[in-house]
PDB file of C-alpha atoms in Angstrom:
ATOM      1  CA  UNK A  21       2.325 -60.584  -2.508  1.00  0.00           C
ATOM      2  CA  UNK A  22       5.394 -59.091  -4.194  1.00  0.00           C
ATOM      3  CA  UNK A  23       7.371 -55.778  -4.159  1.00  0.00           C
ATOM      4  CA  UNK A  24       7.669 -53.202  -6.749  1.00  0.00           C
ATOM      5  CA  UNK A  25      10.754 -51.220  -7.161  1.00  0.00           C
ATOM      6  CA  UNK A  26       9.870 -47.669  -7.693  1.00  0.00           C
ATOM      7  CA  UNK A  27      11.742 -44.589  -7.808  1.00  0.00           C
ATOM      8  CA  UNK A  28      14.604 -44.953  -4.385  1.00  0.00           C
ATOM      9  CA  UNK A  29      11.690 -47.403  -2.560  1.00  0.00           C
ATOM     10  CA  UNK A  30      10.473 -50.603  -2.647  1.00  0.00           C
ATOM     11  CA  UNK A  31       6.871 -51.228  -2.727  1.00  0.00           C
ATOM     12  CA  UNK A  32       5.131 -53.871  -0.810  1.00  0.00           C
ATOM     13  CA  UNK A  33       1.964 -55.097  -3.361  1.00  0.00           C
ATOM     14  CA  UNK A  34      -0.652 -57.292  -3.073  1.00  0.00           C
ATOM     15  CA  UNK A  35      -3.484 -58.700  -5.878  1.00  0.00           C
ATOM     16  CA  UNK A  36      -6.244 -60.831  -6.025  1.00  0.00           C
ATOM     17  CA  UNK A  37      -8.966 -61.234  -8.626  1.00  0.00           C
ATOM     18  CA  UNK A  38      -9.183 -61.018 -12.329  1.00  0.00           C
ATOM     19  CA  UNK A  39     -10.742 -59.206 -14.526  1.00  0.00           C
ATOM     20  CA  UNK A  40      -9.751 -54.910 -15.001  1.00  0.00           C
ATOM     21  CA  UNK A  41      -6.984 -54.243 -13.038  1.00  0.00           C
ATOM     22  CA  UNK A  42      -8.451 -51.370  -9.859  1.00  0.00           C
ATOM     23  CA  UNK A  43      -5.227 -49.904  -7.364  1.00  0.00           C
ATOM     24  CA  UNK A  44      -5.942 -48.753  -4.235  1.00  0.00           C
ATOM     25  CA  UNK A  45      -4.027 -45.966  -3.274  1.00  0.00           C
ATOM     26  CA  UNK A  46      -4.372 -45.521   0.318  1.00  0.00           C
ATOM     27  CA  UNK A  47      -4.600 -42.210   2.723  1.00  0.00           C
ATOM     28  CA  UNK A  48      -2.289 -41.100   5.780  1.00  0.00           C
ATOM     29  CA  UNK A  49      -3.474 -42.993   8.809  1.00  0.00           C
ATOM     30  CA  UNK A  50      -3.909 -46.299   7.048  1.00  0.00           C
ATOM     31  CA  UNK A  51      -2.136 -48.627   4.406  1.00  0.00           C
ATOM     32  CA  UNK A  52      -2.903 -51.092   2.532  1.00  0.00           C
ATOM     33  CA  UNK A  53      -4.720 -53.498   4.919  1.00  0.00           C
ATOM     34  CA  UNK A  54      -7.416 -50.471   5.193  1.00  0.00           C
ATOM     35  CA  UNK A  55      -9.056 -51.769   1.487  1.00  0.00           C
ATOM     36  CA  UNK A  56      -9.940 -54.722   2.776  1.00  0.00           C
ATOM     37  CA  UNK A  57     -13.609 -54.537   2.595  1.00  0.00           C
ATOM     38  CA  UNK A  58     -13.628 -52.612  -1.057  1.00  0.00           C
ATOM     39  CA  UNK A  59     -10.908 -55.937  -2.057  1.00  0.00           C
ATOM     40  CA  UNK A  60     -13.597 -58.271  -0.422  1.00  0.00           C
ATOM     41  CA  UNK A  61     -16.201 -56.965  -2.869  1.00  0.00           C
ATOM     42  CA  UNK A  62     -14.428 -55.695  -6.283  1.00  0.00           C
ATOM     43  CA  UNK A  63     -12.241 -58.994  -6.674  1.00  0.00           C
ATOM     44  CA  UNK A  64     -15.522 -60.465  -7.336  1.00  0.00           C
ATOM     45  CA  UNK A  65     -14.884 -59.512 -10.999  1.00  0.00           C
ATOM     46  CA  UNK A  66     -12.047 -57.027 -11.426  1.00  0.00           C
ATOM     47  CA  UNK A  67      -8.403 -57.882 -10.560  1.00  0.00           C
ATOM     48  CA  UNK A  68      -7.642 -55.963  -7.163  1.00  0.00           C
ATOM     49  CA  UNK A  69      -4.303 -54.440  -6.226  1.00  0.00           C
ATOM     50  CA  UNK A  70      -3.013 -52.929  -2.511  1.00  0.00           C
ATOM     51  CA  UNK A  71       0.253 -51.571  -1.506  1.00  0.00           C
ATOM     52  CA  UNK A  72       1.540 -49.667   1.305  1.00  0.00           C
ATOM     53  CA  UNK A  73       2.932 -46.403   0.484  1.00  0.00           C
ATOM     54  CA  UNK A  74       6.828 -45.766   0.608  1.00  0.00           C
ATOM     55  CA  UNK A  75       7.818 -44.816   4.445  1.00  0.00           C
ATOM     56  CA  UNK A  76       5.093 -47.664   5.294  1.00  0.00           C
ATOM     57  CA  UNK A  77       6.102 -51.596   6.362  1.00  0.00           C
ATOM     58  CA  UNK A  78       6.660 -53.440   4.937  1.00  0.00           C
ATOM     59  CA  UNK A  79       6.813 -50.971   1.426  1.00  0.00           C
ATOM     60  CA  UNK A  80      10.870 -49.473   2.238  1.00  0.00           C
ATOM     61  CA  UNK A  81      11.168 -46.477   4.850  1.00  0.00           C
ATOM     62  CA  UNK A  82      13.578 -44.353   2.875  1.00  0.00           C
ATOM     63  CA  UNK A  83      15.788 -42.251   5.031  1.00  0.00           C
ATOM     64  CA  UNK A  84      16.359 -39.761   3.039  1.00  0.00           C
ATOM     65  CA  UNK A  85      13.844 -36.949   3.410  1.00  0.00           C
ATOM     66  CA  UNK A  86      13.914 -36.040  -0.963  1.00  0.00           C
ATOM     67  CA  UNK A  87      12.465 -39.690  -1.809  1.00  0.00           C
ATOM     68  CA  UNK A  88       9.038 -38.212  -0.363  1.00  0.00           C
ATOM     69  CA  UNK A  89       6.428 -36.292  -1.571  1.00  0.00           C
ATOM     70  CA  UNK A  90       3.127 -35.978  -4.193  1.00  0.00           C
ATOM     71  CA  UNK A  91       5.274 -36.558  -7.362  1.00  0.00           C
ATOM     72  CA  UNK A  92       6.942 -39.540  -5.636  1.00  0.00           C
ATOM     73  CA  UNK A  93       3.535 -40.612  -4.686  1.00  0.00           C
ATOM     74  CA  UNK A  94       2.157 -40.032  -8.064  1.00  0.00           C
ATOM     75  CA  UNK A  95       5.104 -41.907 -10.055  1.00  0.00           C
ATOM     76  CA  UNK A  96       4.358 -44.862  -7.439  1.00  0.00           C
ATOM     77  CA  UNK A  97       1.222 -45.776  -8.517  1.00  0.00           C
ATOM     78  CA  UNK A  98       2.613 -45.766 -12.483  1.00  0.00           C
ATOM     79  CA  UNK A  99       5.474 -48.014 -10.779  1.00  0.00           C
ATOM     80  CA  UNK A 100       2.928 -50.296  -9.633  1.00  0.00           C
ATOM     81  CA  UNK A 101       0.814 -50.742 -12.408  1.00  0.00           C
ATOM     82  CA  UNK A 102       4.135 -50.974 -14.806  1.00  0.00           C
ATOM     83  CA  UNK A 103       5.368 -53.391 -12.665  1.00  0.00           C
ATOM     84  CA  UNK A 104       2.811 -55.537 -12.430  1.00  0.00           C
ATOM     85  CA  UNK A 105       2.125 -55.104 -16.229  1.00  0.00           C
ATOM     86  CA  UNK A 106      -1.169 -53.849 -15.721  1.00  0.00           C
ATOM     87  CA  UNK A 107      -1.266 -51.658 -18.724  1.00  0.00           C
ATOM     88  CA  UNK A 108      -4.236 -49.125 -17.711  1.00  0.00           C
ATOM     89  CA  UNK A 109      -6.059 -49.329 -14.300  1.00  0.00           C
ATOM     90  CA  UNK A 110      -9.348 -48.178 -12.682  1.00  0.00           C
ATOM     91  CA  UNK A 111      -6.938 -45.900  -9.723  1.00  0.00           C
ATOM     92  CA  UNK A 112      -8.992 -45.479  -6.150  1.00  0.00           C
ATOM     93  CA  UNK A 113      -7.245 -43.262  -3.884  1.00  0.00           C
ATOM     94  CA  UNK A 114      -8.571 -41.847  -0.385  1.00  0.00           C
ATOM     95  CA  UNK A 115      -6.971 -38.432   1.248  1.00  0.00           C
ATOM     96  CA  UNK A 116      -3.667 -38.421   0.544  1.00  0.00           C
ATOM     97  CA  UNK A 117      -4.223 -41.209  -1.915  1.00  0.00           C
ATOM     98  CA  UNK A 118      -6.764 -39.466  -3.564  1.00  0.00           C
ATOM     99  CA  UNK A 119      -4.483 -36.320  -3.640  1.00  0.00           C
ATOM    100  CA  UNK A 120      -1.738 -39.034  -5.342  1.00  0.00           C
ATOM    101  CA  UNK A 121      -4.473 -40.298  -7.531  1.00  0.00           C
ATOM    102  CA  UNK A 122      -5.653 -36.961  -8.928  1.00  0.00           C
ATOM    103  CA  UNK A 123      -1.749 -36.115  -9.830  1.00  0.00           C
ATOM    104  CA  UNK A 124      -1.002 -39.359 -11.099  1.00  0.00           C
ATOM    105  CA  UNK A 125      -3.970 -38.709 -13.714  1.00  0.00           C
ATOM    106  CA  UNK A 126      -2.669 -35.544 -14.482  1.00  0.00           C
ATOM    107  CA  UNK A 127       0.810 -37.308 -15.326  1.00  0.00           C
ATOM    108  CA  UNK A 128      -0.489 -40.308 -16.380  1.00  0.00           C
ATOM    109  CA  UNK A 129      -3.437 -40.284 -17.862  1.00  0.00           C
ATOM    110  CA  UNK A 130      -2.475 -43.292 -20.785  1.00  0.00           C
ATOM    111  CA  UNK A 131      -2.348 -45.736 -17.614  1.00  0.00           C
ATOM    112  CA  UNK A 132      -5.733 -44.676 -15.916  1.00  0.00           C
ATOM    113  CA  UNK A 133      -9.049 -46.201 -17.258  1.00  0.00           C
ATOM    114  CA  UNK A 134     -10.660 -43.918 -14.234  1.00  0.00           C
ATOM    115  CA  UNK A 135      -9.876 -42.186 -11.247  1.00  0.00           C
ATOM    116  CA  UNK A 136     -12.411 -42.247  -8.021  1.00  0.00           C
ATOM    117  CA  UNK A 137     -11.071 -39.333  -5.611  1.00  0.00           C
ATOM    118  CA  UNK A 138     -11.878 -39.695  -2.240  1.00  0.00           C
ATOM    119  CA  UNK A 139     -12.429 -37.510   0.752  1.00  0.00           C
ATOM    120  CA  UNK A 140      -9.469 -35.172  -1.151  1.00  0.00           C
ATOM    121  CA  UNK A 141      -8.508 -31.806  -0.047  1.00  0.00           C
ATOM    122  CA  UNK A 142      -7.602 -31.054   3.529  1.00  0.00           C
ATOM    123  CA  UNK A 143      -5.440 -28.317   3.874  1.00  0.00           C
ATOM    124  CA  UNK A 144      -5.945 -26.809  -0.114  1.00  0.00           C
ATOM    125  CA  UNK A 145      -8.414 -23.724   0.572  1.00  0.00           C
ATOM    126  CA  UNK A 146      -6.335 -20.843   1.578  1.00  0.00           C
ATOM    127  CA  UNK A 147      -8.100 -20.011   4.546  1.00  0.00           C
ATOM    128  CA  UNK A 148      -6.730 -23.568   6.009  1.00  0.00           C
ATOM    129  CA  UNK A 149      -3.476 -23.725   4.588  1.00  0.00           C
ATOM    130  CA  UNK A 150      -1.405 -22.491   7.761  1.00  0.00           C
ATOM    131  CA  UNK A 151      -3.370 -24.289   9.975  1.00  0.00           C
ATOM    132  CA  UNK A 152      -2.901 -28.091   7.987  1.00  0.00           C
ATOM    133  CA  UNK A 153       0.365 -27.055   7.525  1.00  0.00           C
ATOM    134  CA  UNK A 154       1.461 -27.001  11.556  1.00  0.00           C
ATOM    135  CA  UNK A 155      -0.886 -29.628  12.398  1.00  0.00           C
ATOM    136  CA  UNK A 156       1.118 -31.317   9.946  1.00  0.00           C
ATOM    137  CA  UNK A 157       4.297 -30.569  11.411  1.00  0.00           C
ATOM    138  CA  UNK A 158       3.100 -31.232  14.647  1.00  0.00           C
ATOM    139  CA  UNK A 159       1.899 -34.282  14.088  1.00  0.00           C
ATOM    140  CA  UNK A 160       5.183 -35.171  12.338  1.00  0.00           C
ATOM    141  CA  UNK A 161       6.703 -34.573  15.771  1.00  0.00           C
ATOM    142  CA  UNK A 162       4.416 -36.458  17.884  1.00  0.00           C
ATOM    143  CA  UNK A 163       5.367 -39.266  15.727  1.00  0.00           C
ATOM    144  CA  UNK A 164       9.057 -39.005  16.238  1.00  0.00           C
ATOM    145  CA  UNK A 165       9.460 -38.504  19.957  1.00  0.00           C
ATOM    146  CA  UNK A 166       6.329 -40.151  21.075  1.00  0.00           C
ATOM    147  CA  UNK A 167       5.663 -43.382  18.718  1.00  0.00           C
ATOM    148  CA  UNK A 168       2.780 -44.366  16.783  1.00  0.00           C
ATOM    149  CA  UNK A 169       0.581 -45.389  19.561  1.00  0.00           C
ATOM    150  CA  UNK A 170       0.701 -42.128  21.214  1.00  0.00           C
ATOM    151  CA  UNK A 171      -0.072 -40.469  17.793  1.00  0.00           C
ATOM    152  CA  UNK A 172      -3.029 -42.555  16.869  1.00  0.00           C
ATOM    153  CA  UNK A 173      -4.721 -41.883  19.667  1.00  0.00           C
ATOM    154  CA  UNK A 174      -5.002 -38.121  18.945  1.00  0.00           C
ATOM    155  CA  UNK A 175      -5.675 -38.781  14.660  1.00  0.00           C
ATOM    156  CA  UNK A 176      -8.379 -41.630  15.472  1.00  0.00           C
ATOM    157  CA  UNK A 177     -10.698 -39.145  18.094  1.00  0.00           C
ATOM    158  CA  UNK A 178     -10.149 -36.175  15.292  1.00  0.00           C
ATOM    159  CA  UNK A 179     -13.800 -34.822  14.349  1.00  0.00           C
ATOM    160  CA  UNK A 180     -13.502 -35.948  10.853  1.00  0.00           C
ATOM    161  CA  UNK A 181     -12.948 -39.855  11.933  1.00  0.00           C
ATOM    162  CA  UNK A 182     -15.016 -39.918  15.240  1.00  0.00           C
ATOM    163  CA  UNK A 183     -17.553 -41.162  13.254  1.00  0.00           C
ATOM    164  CA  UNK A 184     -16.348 -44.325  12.534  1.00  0.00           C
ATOM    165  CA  UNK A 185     -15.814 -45.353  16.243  1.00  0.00           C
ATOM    166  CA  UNK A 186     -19.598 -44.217  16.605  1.00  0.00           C
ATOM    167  CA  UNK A 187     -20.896 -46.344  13.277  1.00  0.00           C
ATOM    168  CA  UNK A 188     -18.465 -49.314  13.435  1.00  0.00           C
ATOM    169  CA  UNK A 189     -16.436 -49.547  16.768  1.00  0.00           C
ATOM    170  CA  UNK A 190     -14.364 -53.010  15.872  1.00  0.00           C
ATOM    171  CA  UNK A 191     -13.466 -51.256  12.696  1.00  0.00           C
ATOM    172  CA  UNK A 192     -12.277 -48.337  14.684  1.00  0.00           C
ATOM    173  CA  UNK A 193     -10.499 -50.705  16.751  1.00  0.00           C
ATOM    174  CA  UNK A 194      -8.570 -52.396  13.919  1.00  0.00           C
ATOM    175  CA  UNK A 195      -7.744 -48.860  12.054  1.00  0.00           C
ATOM    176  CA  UNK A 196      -6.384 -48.048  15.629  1.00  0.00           C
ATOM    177  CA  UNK A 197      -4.027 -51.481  15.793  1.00  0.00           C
ATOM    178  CA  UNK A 198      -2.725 -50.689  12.194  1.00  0.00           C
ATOM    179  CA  UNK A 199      -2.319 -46.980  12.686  1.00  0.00           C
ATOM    180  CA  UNK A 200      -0.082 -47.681  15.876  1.00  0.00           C
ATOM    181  CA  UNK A 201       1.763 -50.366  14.101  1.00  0.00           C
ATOM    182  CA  UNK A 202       3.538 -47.774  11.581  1.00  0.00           C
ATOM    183  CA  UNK A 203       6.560 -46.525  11.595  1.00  0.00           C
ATOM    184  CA  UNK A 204       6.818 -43.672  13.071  1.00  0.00           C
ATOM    185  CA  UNK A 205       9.886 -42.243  11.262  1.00  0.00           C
ATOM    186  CA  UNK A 206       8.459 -43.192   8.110  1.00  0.00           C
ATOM    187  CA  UNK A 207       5.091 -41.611   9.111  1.00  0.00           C
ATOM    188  CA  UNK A 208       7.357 -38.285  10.507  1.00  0.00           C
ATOM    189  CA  UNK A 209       8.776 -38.184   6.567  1.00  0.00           C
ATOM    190  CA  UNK A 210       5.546 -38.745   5.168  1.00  0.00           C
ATOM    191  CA  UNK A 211       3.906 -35.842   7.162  1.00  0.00           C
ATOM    192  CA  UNK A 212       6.828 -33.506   6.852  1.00  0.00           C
ATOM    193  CA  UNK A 213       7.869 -33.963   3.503  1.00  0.00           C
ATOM    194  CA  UNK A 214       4.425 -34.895   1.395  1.00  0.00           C
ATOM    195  CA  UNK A 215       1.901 -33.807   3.665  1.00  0.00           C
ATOM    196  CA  UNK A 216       2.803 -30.403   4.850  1.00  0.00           C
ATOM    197  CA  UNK A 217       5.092 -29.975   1.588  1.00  0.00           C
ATOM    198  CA  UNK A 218       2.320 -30.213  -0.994  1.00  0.00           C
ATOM    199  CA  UNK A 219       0.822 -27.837  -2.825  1.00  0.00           C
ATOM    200  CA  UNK A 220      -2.652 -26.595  -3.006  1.00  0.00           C
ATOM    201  CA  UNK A 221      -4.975 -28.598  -5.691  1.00  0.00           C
ATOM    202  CA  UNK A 222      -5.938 -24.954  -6.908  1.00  0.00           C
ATOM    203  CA  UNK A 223      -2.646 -24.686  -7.763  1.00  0.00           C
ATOM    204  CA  UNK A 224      -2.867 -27.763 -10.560  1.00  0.00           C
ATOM    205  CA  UNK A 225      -5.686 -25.621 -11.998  1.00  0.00           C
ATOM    206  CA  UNK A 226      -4.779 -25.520 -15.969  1.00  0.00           C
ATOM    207  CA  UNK A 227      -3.888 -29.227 -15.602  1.00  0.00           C
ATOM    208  CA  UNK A 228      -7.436 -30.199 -13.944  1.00  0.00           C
ATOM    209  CA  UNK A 229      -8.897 -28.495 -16.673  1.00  0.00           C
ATOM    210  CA  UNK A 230      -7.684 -30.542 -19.068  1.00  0.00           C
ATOM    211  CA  UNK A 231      -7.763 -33.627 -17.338  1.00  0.00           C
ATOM    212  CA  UNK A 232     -10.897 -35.557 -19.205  1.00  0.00           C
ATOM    213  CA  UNK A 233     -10.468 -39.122 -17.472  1.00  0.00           C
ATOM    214  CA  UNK A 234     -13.348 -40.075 -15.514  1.00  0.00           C
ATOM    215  CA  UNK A 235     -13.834 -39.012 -12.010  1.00  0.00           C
ATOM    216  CA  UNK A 236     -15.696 -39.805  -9.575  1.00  0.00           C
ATOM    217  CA  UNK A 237     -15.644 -37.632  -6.568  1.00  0.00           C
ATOM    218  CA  UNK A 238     -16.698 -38.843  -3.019  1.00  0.00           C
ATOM    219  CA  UNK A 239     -16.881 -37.299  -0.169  1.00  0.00           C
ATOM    220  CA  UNK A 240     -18.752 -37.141   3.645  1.00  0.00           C
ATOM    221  CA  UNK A 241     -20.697 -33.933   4.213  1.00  0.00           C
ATOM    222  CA  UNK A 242     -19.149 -33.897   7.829  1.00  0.00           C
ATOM    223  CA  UNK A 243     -15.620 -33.963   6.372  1.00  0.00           C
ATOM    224  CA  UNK A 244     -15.586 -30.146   6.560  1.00  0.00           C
ATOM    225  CA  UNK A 245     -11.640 -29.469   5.821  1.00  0.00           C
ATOM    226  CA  UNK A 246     -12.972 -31.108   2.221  1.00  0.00           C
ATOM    227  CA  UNK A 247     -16.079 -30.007   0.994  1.00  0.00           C
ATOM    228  CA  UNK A 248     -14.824 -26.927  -0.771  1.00  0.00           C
ATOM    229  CA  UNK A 249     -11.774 -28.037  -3.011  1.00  0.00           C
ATOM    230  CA  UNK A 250     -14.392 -31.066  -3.905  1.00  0.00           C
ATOM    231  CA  UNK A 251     -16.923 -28.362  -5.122  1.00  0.00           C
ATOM    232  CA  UNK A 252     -14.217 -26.789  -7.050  1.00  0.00           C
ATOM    233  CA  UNK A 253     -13.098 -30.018  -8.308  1.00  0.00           C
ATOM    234  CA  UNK A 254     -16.490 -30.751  -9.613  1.00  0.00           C
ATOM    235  CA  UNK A 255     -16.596 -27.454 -11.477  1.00  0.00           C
ATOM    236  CA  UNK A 256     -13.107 -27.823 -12.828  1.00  0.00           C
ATOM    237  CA  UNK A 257     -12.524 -30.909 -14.222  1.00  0.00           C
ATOM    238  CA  UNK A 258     -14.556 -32.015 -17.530  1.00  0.00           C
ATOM    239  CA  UNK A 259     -15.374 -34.927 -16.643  1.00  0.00           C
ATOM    240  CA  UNK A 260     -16.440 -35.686 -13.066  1.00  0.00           C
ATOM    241  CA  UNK A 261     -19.476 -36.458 -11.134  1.00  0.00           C
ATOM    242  CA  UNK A 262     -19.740 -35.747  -7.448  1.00  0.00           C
ATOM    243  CA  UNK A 263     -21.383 -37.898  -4.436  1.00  0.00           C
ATOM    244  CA  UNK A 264     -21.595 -36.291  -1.325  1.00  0.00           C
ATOM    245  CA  UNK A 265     -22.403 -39.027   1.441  1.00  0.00           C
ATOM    246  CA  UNK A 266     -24.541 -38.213   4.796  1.00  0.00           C
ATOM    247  CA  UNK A 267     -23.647 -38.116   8.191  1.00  0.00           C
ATOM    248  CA  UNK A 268     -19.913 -39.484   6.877  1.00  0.00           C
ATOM    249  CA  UNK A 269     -16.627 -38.140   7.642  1.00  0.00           C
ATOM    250  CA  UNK A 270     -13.382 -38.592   6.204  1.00  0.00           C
ATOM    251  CA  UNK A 271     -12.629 -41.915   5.529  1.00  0.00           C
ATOM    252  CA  UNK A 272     -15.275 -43.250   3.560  1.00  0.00           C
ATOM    253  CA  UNK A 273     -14.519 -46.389   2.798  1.00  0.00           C
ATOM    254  CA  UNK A 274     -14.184 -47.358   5.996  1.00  0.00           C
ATOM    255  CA  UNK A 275     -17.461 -45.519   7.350  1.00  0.00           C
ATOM    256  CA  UNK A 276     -19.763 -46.771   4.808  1.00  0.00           C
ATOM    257  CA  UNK A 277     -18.332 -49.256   3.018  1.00  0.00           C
ATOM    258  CA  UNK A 278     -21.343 -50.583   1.281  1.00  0.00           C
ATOM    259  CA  UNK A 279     -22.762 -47.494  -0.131  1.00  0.00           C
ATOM    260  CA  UNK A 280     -18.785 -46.780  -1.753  1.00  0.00           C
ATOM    261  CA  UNK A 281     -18.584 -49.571  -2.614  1.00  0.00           C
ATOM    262  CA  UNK A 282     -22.237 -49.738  -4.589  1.00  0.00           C
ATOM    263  CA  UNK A 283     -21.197 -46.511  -6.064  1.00  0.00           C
ATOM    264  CA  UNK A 284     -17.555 -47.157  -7.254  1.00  0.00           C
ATOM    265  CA  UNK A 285     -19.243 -50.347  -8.716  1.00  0.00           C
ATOM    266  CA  UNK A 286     -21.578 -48.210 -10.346  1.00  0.00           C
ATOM    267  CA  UNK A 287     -18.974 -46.001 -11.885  1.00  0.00           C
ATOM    268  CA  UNK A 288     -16.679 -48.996 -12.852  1.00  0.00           C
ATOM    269  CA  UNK A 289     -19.161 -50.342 -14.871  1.00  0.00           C
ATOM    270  CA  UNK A 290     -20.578 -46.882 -16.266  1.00  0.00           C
ATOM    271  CA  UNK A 291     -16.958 -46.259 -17.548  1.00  0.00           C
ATOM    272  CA  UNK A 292     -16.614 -49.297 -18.804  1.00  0.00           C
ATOM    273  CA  UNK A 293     -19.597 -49.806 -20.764  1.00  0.00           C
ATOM    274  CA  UNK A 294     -19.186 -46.108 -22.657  1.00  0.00           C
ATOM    275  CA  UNK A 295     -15.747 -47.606 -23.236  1.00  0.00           C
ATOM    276  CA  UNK A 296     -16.991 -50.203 -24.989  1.00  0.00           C
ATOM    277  CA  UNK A 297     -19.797 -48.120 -27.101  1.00  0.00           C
ATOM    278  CA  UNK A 298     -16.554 -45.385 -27.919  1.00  0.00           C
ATOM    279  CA  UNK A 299     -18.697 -42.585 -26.063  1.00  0.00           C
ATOM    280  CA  UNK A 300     -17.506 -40.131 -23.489  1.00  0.00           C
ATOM    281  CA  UNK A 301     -18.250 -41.848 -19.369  1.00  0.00           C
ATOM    282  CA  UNK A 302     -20.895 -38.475 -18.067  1.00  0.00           C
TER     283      UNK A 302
END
């Protein structure tokens, strides 16, 4: 465990493993502690980095509301795997993370050996951008006056996580005991300056269209606020495949963390062994 000074935060980092270096970049309700399972599995063979995101203990809870937001996010993960000398890095990213992910290959693509993308999208199609937007902002507020407990109680019965309590209630359990150990003004910045501040992914459309990293998109066919930017993404970008789970919500790793991690495995070692032939990962 270390930190990693990024751009006005520090980073709290952990890594395990050896082998190709894979950072998971994690979503909203969680940190780093939320990998656990894909770490269990991938350090097997690749070299496995967590951290928490900045406004999350024990990564630095920045006071000041301009050190948040997707480019922040974005120029973390580079900060990570600069300073951990990584070079270039298989990037996993869920939600938000995903979101962070997909920019940080736009800006980055030298460091990225792949991207996997997540359960991305909530709040991009027009049609739901008001709505995300307060819910955002509400949430945001919950989190100030009420404290974390209080707020996880309403994000961990949401429709698109139910699921998880139904399929694996001691995992609900523990994303429940992190989720109400965060800091709730570092979760209040988070959802009021990132999450309700960000931009549509339509709205990156020239630069997805270029972007010819590999991508693997994943998402649950009940995670409904999804399921259209991911067909969009699948059409834009060059170079992406698209896996759309069963009966799965929105955080996928957590809900079936076998088959993810079977099919990130998969695509690891896909990308990897075009690499190595010098032909384009399909």
């Amino acid at each position: 465990m270390s930190y990693i000074q990024a751009n006005g935060a520090q980073l709290y980092v952990e890594e395990i493993g050896d082998g190709h270096p894979v950072v998971f970049v994690h979503e909203m309700a969680a940190d780093y502690r939320e990998w656990e399972t894909q770490v269990q599995w991938f350090a097997r063979r690749y070299q496995c980095v967590t951290y928490s995101a900045r406004g999350y203990i024990p990564s630095e809870v920045p006071a000041d509301p301009a050190l948040y937001g997707l480019e922040h996010a974005a120029d973390d993960i580079a900060a990570v795997i600069d300073g951990l000398n990584l070079g270039k890095a298989h990037v996993v990213g869920l939600s938000m993370g995903a979101y962070a992910t997909l920019r940080f290959g736009m800006k980055y693509p030298d460091k990225a050996s792949s991207l996997v993308v997540a359960g991305v999208g909530s709040g991009s199609p027009a049609q739901d951008r008001d709505a995300f937007v307060e819910n955002c902002l509400r949430m945001a507020q919950i989190f100030r006056e009420q404290g974390s407990q209080i707020a996880a109680q309403e994000i961990g019965y949401a429709a698109t996580r139910i699921g998880l309590k139904r399929k694996d209630p001691v995992g609900w359990l523990r994303f429940m005991d992190h989720l109400s150990e965060h800091d709730p003004q570092g979760m209040a910045m988070t959802l009021t300056h990132y999450q309700a501040a960000r931009p549509s992914i339509e709205s990156f459309d020239e630069q997805i269209r270029k972007l010819n990293l590999p991508v693997l998109l994943f998402v649950g066919d009940q995670d409904a606020p999804c399921l259209q930017t991911n067909l969009y993404l699948k059409q834009a970008l060059p170079n992406a495949r698209l896996l759309v789970y069963p009966n799965t919500g929105h955080a996928v790793n957590l809900e079936e963390p076998a088959a993810f991690n079977e099919a990130v495995q998969a695509f690891f070692h896909d990308v990897e062994h075009r690499a190595a032939k010098g032909l384009k990962a399909g």
